[in-house]
């Protein structure tokens, strides 16, 4: 998967800004979103379920009894689907208080509040050396200045969040662990591949989905694994 697909940057900017306005305009009681046959509630200032995470959710494989971590969980959708996939323990982290409220509600809504722990953390800061079998992430795709916490769900100022993720994620993977990482054709695809390689990971593109018929907004998932040191030359 690469970033050569045709899209209009100004159109993507307008589309994302309009979505941010919509996230902020949700009533205090929340908004119900139907996603892949299930319902979720999102509260104001929370990124709601969309096509962007569908390839990840549909590709996600969790063995019975495995532990998973969802980084930047938003409304908790990917974490909830990890529960449905059979995870024994799911941790969902986010820095946005509104997202944490949404994720906690959705864990209870789907009956997984005993399996799914929701925790405020900037990436791995509050995980204190915990390790997981599977790590999922739907981080902001674009290297673009984000003025507030809602914009940070779509834009990553100086790509700081993505850079820290790849620098630190290896310390939180169990042996044989793997990462499912959402991305898009209008995101910094080459930079993500570079960061993964620099930090000792292999990257393989998996399924994709488009949000429009012209495929100007196409989303996909990378399966990312630590390189086997014994195979390096």
Short mmCIF file of C-alpha atoms in Angstrom, two decimals:
data_model
loop_
_atom_site.label_atom_id
_atom_site.label_comp_id
_atom_site.label_asym_id
_atom_site.label_seq_id
_atom_site.Cartn_x
_atom_site.Cartn_y
_atom_site.Cartn_z
CA UNK A 1 0.00 0.00 0.00
CA UNK A 2 1.39 3.41 -0.90
CA UNK A 3 0.45 7.08 -1.02
CA UNK A 4 0.33 7.48 -4.82
CA UNK A 5 -3.48 7.49 -5.05
CA UNK A 6 -4.99 10.71 -6.35
CA UNK A 7 -6.62 13.03 -3.83
CA UNK A 8 -7.03 16.77 -3.31
CA UNK A 9 -5.25 17.96 -0.15
CA UNK A 10 -7.52 21.00 0.22
CA UNK A 11 -10.59 18.78 -0.09
CA UNK A 12 -9.22 16.42 2.58
CA UNK A 13 -8.58 19.44 4.83
CA UNK A 14 -12.17 20.67 4.44
CA UNK A 15 -13.58 17.21 5.00
CA UNK A 16 -11.56 16.66 8.17
CA UNK A 17 -12.35 20.12 9.57
CA UNK A 18 -16.07 19.49 8.99
CA UNK A 19 -15.80 16.17 10.79
CA UNK A 20 -14.10 17.86 13.75
CA UNK A 21 -16.99 20.35 13.92
CA UNK A 22 -19.42 17.42 13.91
CA UNK A 23 -17.54 15.69 16.76
CA UNK A 24 -17.84 18.87 18.84
CA UNK A 25 -21.54 19.36 18.00
CA UNK A 26 -22.72 16.05 19.48
CA UNK A 27 -25.34 16.68 22.22
CA UNK A 28 -24.22 16.17 25.84
CA UNK A 29 -26.29 13.00 26.06
CA UNK A 30 -24.29 11.50 23.19
CA UNK A 31 -24.99 10.21 19.69
CA UNK A 32 -25.66 6.59 18.71
CA UNK A 33 -23.59 5.32 15.77
CA UNK A 34 -24.21 2.06 13.94
CA UNK A 35 -20.96 0.38 12.93
CA UNK A 36 -20.41 -3.08 11.43
CA UNK A 37 -23.75 -4.32 12.69
CA UNK A 38 -23.39 -3.00 16.23
CA UNK A 39 -24.32 0.21 18.05
CA UNK A 40 -21.97 2.53 19.91
CA UNK A 41 -22.55 5.76 21.82
CA UNK A 42 -20.16 8.68 21.41
CA UNK A 43 -20.08 11.78 23.58
CA UNK A 44 -19.04 15.30 22.46
CA UNK A 45 -15.42 15.74 21.32
CA UNK A 46 -14.99 12.05 20.56
CA UNK A 47 -13.96 10.60 17.19
CA UNK A 48 -16.78 8.28 16.20
CA UNK A 49 -16.62 4.92 14.32
CA UNK A 50 -16.00 5.30 10.59
CA UNK A 51 -14.59 3.52 7.53
CA UNK A 52 -11.05 4.27 8.72
CA UNK A 53 -11.01 1.43 11.27
CA UNK A 54 -13.03 -1.14 9.31
CA UNK A 55 -10.06 -2.88 7.62
CA UNK A 56 -8.38 -3.24 11.01
CA UNK A 57 -11.48 -4.64 12.71
CA UNK A 58 -12.18 -7.07 9.86
CA UNK A 59 -8.56 -8.27 9.72
CA UNK A 60 -7.98 -8.47 13.48
CA UNK A 61 -7.16 -11.96 14.75
CA UNK A 62 -7.00 -12.62 18.47
CA UNK A 63 -6.33 -16.08 19.86
CA UNK A 64 -8.46 -17.16 22.83
CA UNK A 65 -6.87 -15.97 26.03
CA UNK A 66 -4.62 -13.34 24.47
CA UNK A 67 -4.26 -9.82 25.83
CA UNK A 68 -4.72 -6.75 23.65
CA UNK A 69 -3.96 -3.05 23.94
CA UNK A 70 -5.80 -0.41 21.89
CA UNK A 71 -3.77 2.80 21.68
CA UNK A 72 -5.72 6.02 21.06
CA UNK A 73 -8.96 4.15 21.58
CA UNK A 74 -11.39 7.02 20.84
CA UNK A 75 -14.89 5.66 21.39
CA UNK A 76 -13.47 2.23 22.23
CA UNK A 77 -14.73 0.50 19.11
CA UNK A 78 -11.58 -1.46 18.24
CA UNK A 79 -11.17 -2.51 21.88
CA UNK A 80 -14.77 -3.76 21.98
CA UNK A 81 -14.21 -5.81 18.82
CA UNK A 82 -11.08 -7.28 20.43
CA UNK A 83 -13.37 -8.51 23.20
CA UNK A 84 -15.73 -10.03 20.65
CA UNK A 85 -12.71 -11.69 18.99
CA UNK A 86 -11.99 -13.60 22.19
CA UNK A 87 -9.37 -11.57 24.06
CA UNK A 88 -9.14 -12.43 27.74
CA UNK A 89 -7.92 -8.99 28.73
CA UNK A 90 -8.29 -5.72 26.81
CA UNK A 91 -6.76 -2.37 27.74
CA UNK A 92 -7.91 0.80 25.96
CA UNK A 93 -5.93 4.03 26.40
CA UNK A 94 -6.48 7.60 25.29
CA UNK A 95 -5.47 11.10 26.38
CA UNK A 96 -8.88 12.64 25.62
CA UNK A 97 -11.27 12.62 28.66
CA UNK A 98 -14.31 12.63 26.34
CA UNK A 99 -12.98 9.57 24.53
CA UNK A 100 -12.47 7.75 27.81
CA UNK A 101 -16.08 8.48 28.79
CA UNK A 102 -17.29 7.10 25.45
CA UNK A 103 -15.07 4.01 25.64
CA UNK A 104 -16.16 3.17 29.20
CA UNK A 105 -19.82 3.51 28.22
CA UNK A 106 -19.35 1.24 25.19
CA UNK A 107 -17.54 -1.40 27.23
CA UNK A 108 -20.59 -1.55 29.54
CA UNK A 109 -23.02 -1.35 26.61
CA UNK A 110 -21.55 -4.50 25.05
CA UNK A 111 -21.15 -6.33 28.34
CA UNK A 112 -17.34 -6.25 28.41
CA UNK A 113 -16.71 -3.96 31.38
CA UNK A 114 -15.12 -6.90 33.27
CA UNK A 115 -12.74 -7.66 30.39
CA UNK A 116 -12.05 -4.20 29.00
CA UNK A 117 -10.09 -1.70 31.09
CA UNK A 118 -10.17 1.95 29.98
CA UNK A 119 -7.25 4.05 31.16
CA UNK A 120 -6.08 7.62 30.59
CA UNK A 121 -2.59 7.51 29.12
CA UNK A 122 -0.59 9.38 26.53
CA UNK A 123 0.43 6.34 24.48
CA UNK A 124 2.29 3.99 26.87
CA UNK A 125 3.09 6.48 29.65
CA UNK A 126 0.78 4.96 32.30
CA UNK A 127 1.24 1.29 31.42
CA UNK A 128 4.27 0.76 33.68
CA UNK A 129 5.99 -1.94 31.66
CA UNK A 130 2.87 -3.97 30.86
CA UNK A 131 3.12 -6.20 27.79
CA UNK A 132 0.48 -7.51 25.39
CA UNK A 133 0.01 -10.14 22.69
CA UNK A 134 -1.76 -7.78 20.29
CA UNK A 135 -1.56 -4.00 20.01
CA UNK A 136 -4.01 -2.08 17.85
CA UNK A 137 -3.73 1.57 16.86
CA UNK A 138 -5.76 4.02 14.80
CA UNK A 139 -3.51 7.05 15.21
CA UNK A 140 -3.83 10.34 13.27
CA UNK A 141 -2.72 9.76 9.69
CA UNK A 142 -1.38 13.20 8.75
CA UNK A 143 1.64 15.26 9.79
CA UNK A 144 -0.32 18.47 10.39
CA UNK A 145 -0.53 20.90 13.31
CA UNK A 146 -3.44 20.05 15.64
CA UNK A 147 -4.83 23.01 17.65
CA UNK A 148 -6.93 20.97 20.13
CA UNK A 149 -7.66 17.50 21.41
CA UNK A 150 -10.35 16.87 18.79
CA UNK A 151 -8.02 17.80 15.91
CA UNK A 152 -5.42 15.47 17.44
CA UNK A 153 -7.64 12.53 16.54
CA UNK A 154 -6.89 13.28 12.86
CA UNK A 155 -3.69 15.36 12.78
CA UNK A 156 -0.32 14.65 14.40
CA UNK A 157 1.78 17.79 14.99
CA UNK A 158 5.30 17.10 13.62
CA UNK A 159 4.28 13.41 13.62
CA UNK A 160 5.27 13.26 17.28
CA UNK A 161 2.65 10.69 18.33
CA UNK A 162 3.46 8.27 15.52
CA UNK A 163 7.20 8.65 16.12
CA UNK A 164 6.86 7.91 19.86
CA UNK A 165 4.58 4.98 19.14
CA UNK A 166 7.16 3.16 17.03
CA UNK A 167 10.00 4.04 19.39
CA UNK A 168 8.19 2.61 22.41
CA UNK A 169 5.77 -0.06 21.21
CA UNK A 170 8.33 -2.87 21.08
CA UNK A 171 8.78 -2.75 24.84
CA UNK A 172 5.08 -3.55 25.29
CA UNK A 173 4.86 -6.55 22.95
CA UNK A 174 5.05 -10.11 24.23
CA UNK A 175 7.25 -12.56 22.27
CA UNK A 176 5.38 -13.39 19.09
CA UNK A 177 3.26 -10.27 19.49
CA UNK A 178 1.89 -8.25 16.59
CA UNK A 179 0.50 -4.82 15.79
CA UNK A 180 -2.56 -3.93 13.70
CA UNK A 181 -2.07 -0.35 12.56
CA UNK A 182 -4.75 1.64 10.66
CA UNK A 183 -3.72 4.10 7.95
CA UNK A 184 -4.96 5.89 4.81
CA UNK A 185 -3.94 6.81 1.27
CA UNK A 186 -3.88 10.51 2.23
CA UNK A 187 -1.68 9.92 5.27
CA UNK A 188 2.09 9.87 5.73
CA UNK A 189 2.46 6.29 4.51
CA UNK A 190 6.14 6.44 3.59
CA UNK A 191 7.02 7.98 6.94
CA UNK A 192 5.15 5.28 8.85
CA UNK A 193 6.98 2.57 6.92
CA UNK A 194 10.28 4.33 7.61
CA UNK A 195 9.57 4.64 11.35
CA UNK A 196 8.60 0.98 11.57
CA UNK A 197 11.76 -0.15 9.76
CA UNK A 198 14.03 2.12 11.82
CA UNK A 199 12.62 0.61 15.01
CA UNK A 200 12.99 -3.01 13.95
CA UNK A 201 9.62 -3.96 12.51
CA UNK A 202 8.37 -5.55 9.32
CA UNK A 203 5.29 -4.02 7.66
CA UNK A 204 2.70 -5.80 5.55
CA UNK A 205 -0.39 -4.12 4.08
CA UNK A 206 -3.63 -6.01 4.62
CA UNK A 207 -7.29 -5.24 3.78
CA UNK A 208 -8.67 -1.90 2.63
CA UNK A 209 -11.95 0.00 2.37
CA UNK A 210 -12.96 3.24 0.63
CA UNK A 211 -15.23 5.92 2.04
CA UNK A 212 -16.25 7.15 -1.42
CA UNK A 213 -16.78 5.64 -4.88
CA UNK A 214 -13.86 7.58 -6.36
CA UNK A 215 -11.53 6.01 -3.75
CA UNK A 216 -10.09 9.41 -2.83
CA UNK A 217 -10.41 8.37 0.82
CA UNK A 218 -9.12 4.82 1.10
CA UNK A 219 -8.25 3.22 4.42
CA UNK A 220 -6.22 0.10 5.11
CA UNK A 221 -4.40 -1.75 7.84
CA UNK A 222 -0.75 -2.67 8.29
CA UNK A 223 0.21 -5.88 10.07
CA UNK A 224 3.44 -4.96 11.86
CA UNK A 225 5.75 -7.46 13.57
CA UNK A 226 9.20 -7.30 15.16
CA UNK A 227 11.93 -8.47 12.81
CA UNK A 228 13.53 -11.76 13.74
CA UNK A 229 17.06 -10.89 14.73
CA UNK A 230 18.39 -14.26 13.66
CA UNK A 231 17.33 -13.51 10.06
CA UNK A 232 19.10 -10.18 9.85
CA UNK A 233 22.28 -9.95 7.82
#
